[in-house]
PDB file of C-alpha atoms in Angstrom:
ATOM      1  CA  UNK A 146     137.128 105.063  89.724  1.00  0.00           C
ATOM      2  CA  UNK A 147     133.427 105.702  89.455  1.00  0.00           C
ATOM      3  CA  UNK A 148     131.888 109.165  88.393  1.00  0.00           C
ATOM      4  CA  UNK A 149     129.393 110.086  90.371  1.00  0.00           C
ATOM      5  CA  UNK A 150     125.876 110.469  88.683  1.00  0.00           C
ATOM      6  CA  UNK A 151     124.839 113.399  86.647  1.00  0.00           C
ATOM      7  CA  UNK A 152     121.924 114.554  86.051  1.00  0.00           C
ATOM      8  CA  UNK A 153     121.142 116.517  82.528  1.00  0.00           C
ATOM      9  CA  UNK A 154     119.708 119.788  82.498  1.00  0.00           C
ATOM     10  CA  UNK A 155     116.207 119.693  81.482  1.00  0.00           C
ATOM     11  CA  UNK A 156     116.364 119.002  77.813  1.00  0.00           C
ATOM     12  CA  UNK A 157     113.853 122.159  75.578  1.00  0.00           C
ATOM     13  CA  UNK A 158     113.214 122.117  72.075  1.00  0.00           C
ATOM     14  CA  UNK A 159     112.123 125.262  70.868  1.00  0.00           C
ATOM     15  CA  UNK A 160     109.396 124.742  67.666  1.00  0.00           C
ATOM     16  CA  UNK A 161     107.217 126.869  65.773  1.00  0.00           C
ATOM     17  CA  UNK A 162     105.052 128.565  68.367  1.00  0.00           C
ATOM     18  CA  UNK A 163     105.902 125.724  70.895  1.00  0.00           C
ATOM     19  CA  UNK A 164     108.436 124.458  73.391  1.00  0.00           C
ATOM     20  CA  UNK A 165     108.651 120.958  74.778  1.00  0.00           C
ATOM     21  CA  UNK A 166     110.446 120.522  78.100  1.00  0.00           C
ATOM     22  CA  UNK A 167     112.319 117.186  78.837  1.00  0.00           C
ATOM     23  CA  UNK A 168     111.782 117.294  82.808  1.00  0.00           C
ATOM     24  CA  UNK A 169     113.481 113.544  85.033  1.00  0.00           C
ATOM     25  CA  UNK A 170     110.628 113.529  87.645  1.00  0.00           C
ATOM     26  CA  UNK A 171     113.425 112.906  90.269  1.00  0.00           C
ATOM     27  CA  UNK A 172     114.414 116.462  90.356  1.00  0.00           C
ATOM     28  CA  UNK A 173     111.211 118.079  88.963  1.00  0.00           C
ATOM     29  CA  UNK A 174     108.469 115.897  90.533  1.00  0.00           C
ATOM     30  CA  UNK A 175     104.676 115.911  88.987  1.00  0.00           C
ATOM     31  CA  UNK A 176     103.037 117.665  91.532  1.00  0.00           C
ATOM     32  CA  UNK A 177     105.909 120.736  90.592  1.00  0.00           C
ATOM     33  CA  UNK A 178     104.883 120.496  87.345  1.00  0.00           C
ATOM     34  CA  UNK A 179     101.489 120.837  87.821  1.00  0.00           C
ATOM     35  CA  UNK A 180     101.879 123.527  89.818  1.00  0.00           C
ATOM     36  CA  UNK A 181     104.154 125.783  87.539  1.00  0.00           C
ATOM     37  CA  UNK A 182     101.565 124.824  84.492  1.00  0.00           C
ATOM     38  CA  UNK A 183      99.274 126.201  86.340  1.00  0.00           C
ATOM     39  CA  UNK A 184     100.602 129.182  86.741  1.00  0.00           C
ATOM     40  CA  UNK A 185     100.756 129.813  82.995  1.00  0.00           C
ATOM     41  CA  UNK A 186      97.617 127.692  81.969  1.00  0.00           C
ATOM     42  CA  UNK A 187      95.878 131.768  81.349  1.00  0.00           C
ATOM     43  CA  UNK A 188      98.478 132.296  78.568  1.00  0.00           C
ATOM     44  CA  UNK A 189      99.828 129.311  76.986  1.00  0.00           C
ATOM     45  CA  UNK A 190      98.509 125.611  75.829  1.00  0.00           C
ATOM     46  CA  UNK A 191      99.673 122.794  77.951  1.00  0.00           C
ATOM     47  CA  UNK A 192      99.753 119.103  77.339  1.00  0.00           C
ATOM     48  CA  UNK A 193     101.713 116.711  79.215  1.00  0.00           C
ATOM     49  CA  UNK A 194     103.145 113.158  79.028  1.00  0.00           C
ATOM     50  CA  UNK A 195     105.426 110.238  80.242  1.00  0.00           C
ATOM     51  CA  UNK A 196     106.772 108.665  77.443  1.00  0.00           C
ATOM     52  CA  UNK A 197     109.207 106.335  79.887  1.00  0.00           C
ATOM     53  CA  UNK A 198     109.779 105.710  83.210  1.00  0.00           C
ATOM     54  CA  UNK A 199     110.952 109.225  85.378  1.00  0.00           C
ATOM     55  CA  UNK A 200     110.991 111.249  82.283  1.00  0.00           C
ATOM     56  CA  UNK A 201     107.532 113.626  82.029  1.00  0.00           C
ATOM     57  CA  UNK A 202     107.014 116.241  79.064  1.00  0.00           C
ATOM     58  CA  UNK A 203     105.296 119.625  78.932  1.00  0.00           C
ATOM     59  CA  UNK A 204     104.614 120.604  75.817  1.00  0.00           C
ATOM     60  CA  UNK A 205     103.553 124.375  75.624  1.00  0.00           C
ATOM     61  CA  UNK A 206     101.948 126.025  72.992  1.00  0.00           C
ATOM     62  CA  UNK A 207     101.398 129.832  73.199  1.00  0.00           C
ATOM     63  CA  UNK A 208      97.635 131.509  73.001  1.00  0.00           C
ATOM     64  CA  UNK A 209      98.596 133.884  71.193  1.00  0.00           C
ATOM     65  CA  UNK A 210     101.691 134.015  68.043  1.00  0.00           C
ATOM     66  CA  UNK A 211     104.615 134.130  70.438  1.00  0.00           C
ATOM     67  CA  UNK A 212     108.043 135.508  68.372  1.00  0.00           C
ATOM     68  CA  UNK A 213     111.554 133.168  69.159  1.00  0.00           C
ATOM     69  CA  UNK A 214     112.925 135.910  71.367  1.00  0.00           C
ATOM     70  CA  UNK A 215     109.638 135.687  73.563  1.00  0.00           C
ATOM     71  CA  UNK A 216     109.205 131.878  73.344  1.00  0.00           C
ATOM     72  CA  UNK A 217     112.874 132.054  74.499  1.00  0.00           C
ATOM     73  CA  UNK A 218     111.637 134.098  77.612  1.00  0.00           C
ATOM     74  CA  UNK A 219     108.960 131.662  78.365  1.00  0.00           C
ATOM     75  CA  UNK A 220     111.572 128.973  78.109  1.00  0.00           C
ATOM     76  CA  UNK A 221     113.169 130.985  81.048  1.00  0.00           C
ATOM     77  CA  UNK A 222     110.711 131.746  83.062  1.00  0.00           C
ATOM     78  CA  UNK A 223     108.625 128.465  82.829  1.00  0.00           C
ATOM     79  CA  UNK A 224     112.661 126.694  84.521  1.00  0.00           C
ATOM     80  CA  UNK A 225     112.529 129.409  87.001  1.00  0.00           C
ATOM     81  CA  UNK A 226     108.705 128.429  88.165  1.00  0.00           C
ATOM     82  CA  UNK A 227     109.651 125.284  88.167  1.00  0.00           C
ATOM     83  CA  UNK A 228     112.909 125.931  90.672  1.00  0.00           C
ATOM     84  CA  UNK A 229     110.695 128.431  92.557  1.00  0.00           C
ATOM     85  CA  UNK A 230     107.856 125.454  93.048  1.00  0.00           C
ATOM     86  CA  UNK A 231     110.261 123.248  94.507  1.00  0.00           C
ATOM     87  CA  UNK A 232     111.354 125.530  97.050  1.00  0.00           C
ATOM     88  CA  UNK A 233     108.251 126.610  97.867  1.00  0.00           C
ATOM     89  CA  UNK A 234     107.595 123.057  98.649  1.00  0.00           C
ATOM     90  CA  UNK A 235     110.738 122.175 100.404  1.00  0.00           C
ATOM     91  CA  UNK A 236     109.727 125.386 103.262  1.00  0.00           C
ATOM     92  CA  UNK A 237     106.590 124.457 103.866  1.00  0.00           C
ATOM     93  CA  UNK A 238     107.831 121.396 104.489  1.00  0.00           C
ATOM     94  CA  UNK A 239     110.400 122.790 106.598  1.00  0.00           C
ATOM     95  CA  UNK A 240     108.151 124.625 108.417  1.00  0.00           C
ATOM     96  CA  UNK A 241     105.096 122.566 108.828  1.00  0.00           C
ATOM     97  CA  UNK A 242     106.027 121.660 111.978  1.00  0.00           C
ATOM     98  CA  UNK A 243     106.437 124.969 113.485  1.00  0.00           C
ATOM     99  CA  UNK A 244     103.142 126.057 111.395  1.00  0.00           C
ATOM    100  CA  UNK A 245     101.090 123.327 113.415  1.00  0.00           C
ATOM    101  CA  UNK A 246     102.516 124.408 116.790  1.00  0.00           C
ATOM    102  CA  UNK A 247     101.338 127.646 116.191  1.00  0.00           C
ATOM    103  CA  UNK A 248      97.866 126.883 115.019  1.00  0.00           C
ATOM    104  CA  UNK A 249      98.154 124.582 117.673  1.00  0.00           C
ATOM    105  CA  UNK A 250      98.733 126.660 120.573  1.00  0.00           C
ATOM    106  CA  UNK A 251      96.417 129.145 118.868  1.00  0.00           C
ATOM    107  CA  UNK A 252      93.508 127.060 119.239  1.00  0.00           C
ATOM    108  CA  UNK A 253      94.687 125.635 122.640  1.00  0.00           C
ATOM    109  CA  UNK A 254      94.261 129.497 123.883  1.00  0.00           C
ATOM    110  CA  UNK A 255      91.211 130.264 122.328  1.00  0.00           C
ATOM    111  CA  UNK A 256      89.506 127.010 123.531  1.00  0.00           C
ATOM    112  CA  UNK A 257      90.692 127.897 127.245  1.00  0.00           C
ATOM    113  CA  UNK A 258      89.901 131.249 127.429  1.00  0.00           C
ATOM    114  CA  UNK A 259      86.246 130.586 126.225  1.00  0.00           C
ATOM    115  CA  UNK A 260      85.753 127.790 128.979  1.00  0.00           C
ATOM    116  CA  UNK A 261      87.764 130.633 131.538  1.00  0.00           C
ATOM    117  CA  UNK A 262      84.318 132.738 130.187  1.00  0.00           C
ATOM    118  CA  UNK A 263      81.720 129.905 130.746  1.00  0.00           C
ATOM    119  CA  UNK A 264      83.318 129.242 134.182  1.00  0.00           C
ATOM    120  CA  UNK A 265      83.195 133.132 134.945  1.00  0.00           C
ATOM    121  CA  UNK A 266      79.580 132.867 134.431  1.00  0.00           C
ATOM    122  CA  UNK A 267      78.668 129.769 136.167  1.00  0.00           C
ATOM    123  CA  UNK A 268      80.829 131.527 139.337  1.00  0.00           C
ATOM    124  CA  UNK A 269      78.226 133.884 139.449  1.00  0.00           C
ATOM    125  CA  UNK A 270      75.295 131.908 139.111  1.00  0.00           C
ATOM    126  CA  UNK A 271      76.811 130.145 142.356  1.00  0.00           C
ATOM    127  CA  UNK A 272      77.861 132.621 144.314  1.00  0.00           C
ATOM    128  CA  UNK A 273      74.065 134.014 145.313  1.00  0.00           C
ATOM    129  CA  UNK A 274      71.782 130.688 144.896  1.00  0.00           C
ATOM    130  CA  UNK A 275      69.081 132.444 146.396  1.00  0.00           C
ATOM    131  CA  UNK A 276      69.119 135.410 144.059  1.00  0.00           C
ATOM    132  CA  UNK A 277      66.354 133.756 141.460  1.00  0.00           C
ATOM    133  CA  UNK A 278      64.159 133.214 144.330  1.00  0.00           C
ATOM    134  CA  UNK A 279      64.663 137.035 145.372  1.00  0.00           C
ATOM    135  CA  UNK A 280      63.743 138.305 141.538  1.00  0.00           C
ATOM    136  CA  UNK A 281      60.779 135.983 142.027  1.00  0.00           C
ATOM    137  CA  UNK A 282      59.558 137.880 145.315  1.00  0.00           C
ATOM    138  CA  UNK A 283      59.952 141.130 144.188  1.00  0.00           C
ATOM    139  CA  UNK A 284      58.012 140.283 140.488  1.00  0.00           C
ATOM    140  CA  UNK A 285      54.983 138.932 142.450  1.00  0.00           C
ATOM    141  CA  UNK A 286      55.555 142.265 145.080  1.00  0.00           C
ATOM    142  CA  UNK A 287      55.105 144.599 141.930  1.00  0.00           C
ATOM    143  CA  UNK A 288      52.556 142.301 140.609  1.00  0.00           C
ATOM    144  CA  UNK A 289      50.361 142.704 143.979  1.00  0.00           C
ATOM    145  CA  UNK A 290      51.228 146.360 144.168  1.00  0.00           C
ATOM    146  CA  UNK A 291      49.800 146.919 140.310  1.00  0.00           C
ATOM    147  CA  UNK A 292      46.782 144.894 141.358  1.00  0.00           C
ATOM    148  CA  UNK A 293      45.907 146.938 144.593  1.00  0.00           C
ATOM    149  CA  UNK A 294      46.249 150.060 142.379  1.00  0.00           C
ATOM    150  CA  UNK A 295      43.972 149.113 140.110  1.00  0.00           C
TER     151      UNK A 295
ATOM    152  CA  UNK B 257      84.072 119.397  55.697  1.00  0.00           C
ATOM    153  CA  UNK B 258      84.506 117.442  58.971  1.00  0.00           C
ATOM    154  CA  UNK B 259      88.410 117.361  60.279  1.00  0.00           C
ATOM    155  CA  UNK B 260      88.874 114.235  62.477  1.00  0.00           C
ATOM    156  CA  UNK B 261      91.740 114.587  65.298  1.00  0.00           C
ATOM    157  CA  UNK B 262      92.919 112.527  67.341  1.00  0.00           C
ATOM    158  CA  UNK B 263      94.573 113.508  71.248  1.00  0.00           C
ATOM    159  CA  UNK B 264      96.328 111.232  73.450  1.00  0.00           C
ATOM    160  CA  UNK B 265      96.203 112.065  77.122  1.00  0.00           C
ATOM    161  CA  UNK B 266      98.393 109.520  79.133  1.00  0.00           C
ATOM    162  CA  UNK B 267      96.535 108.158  81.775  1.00  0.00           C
ATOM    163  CA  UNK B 268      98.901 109.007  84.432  1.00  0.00           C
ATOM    164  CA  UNK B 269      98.296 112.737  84.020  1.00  0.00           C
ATOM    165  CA  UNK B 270      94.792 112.347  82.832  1.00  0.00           C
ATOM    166  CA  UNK B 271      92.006 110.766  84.855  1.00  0.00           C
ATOM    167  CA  UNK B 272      89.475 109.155  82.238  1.00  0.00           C
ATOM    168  CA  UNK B 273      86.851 111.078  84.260  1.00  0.00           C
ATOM    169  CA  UNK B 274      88.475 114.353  83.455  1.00  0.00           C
ATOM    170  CA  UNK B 275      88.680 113.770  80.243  1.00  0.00           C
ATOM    171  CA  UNK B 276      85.081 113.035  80.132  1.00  0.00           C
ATOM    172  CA  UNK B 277      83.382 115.989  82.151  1.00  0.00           C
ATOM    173  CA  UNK B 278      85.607 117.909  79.087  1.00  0.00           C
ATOM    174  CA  UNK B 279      84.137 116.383  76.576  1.00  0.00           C
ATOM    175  CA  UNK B 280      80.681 117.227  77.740  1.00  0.00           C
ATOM    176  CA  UNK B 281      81.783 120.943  78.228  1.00  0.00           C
ATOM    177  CA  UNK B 282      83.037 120.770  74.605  1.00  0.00           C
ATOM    178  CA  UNK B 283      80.095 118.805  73.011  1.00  0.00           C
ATOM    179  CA  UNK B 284      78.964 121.503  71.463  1.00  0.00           C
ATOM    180  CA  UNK B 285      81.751 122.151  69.322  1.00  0.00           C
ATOM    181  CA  UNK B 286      82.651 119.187  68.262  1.00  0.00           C
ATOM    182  CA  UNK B 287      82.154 115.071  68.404  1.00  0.00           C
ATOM    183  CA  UNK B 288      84.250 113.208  70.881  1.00  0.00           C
ATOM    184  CA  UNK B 289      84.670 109.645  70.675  1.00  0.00           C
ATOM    185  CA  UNK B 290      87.072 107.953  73.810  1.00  0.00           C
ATOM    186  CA  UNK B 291      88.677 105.013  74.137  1.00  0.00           C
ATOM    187  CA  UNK B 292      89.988 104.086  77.335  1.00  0.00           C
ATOM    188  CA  UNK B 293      93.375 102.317  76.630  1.00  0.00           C
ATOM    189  CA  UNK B 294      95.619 100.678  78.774  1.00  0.00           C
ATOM    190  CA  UNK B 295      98.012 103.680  79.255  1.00  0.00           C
ATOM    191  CA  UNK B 296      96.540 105.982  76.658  1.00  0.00           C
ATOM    192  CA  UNK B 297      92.824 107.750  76.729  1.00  0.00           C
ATOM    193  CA  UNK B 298      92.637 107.929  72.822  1.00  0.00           C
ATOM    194  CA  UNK B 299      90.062 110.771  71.752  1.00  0.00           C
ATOM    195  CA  UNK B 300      88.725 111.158  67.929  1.00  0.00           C
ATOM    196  CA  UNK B 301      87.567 114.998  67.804  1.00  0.00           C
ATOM    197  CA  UNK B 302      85.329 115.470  64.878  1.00  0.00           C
ATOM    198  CA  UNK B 303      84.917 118.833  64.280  1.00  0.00           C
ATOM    199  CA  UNK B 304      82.569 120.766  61.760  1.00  0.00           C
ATOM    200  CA  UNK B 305      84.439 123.451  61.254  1.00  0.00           C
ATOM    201  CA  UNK B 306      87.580 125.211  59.481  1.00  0.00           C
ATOM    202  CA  UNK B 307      91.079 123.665  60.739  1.00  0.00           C
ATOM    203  CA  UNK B 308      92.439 127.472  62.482  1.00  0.00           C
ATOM    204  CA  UNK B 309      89.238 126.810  65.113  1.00  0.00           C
ATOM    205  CA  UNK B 310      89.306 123.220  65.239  1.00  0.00           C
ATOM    206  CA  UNK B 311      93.030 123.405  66.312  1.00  0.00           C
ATOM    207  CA  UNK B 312      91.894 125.999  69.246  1.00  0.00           C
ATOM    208  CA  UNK B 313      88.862 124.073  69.757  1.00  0.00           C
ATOM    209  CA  UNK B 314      91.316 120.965  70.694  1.00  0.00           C
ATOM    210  CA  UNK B 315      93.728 123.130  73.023  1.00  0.00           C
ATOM    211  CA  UNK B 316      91.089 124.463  74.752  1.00  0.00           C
ATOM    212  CA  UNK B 317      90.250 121.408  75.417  1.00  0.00           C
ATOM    213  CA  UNK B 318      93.674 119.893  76.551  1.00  0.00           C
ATOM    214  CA  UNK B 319      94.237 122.974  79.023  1.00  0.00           C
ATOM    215  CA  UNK B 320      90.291 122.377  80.197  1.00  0.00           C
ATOM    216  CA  UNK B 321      91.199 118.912  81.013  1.00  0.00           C
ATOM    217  CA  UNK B 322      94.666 119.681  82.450  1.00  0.00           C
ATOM    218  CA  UNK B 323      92.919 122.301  84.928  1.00  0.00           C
ATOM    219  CA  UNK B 324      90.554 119.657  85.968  1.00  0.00           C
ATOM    220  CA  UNK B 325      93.548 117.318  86.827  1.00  0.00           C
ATOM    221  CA  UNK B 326      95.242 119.932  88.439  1.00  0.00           C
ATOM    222  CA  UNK B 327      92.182 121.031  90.724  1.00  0.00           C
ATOM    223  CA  UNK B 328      91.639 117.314  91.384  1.00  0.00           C
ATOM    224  CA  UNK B 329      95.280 116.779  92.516  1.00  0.00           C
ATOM    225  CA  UNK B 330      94.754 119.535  95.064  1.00  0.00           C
ATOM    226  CA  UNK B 331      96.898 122.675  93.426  1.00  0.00           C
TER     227      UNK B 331
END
């Protein structure tokens, strides 16, 4: 009967002032990586490789002299960026839909209720046409009436 | 005394470009030479200086030219 596949936990080899990580891309894509190097790239010295197909390595280096017990730390933390990456990821994934309705529907309102305002306005430019010529009768009136004053 | 060092930066990680905008930001501490291989970006540092800086001087670099990637790759 066949097994079913595997996969290793991410291989580490803890060094003198440096860890390597063993990631398979297929769980622990590059983009994830990135992303949780980043997040230490302040502290520590990153460089990264793929030495064979699926298989990418993150060797880290620390800034300052980092004792076993905190390299071990690092070790633990850097795995738990990594799983926190991923499922960051995986929710806005899930969620970009719903995201884009809501921006959606967002701008859809904001849009209408701006061409409600324009419309608003244009209503009462209509509903007295003859109100320009009015303001115009009553500017030359006071014009004629400053004029006979003087 | 000059220290030569050499850094590999695989080319799927590393964009040569990268690589190159970091060597211009480092020029000043040291000599880069950079051959564009077929997987590899080799790099020759040549750095006048004592081997405690020149080994900062070449992860500085490494995490200057990770960062770049990583901004370019939209993180």
């Amino acid at each position: 009967m066949d097994q079913p596949n595997r996969s290793n936990p991410p291989e580490v080899i803890i060094g003198n002032n440096q860890i390597t990580f063993v990631l398979n891309q297929d769980i622990y894509p590059r983009d994830i990586v990135l992303k949780t190097c980043y997040v230490y790239i302040d502290r520590m010295y990153f460089q990264l490789d793929i030495p064979r197909a699926k298989i990418i390595t993150v060797t880290v280096k620390g800034k300052e002299r980092l004792a076993p017990k905190e390299l071990e730390k690092f070790k633990d933390d850097f795995l738990d960026e990594l799983l926190n990456a991923l499922l960051r990821k995986r929710i806005s994934r899930q969620n970009q839909k719903l995201v884009e309705y809501i921006v959606g529907g967002a701008v859809t309102a904001a849009l209408e209720k701006a061409d409600a305002r324009m419309g608003d306005t244009i209503k009462e430019d209509a509903v007295d046409p003859n109100r320009i010529e009015r303001e115009i009768e009553a500017l030359k009136k006071e014009l004629e009436e400053e004029m006979d004053a003087a | 005394m000059n220290l030569v060092n050499k850094i590999h930066f695989n080319k799927k990680l590393y964009s040569l470009k990268s690589v190159e905008t970091t060597a211009e930001i480092y020029q000043e501490f040291a000599r880069f030479k950079i051959v564009n291989g077929k997987k590899y970006i080799d790099i020759e540092v040549d750095i006048t200086d004592n081997e405690e800086s020149s080994e900062q001087i070449i992860d500085e670099f490494k995490n200057y030219a990770l960062l770049l990637n990583i901004n370019h790759a939209g993180n």
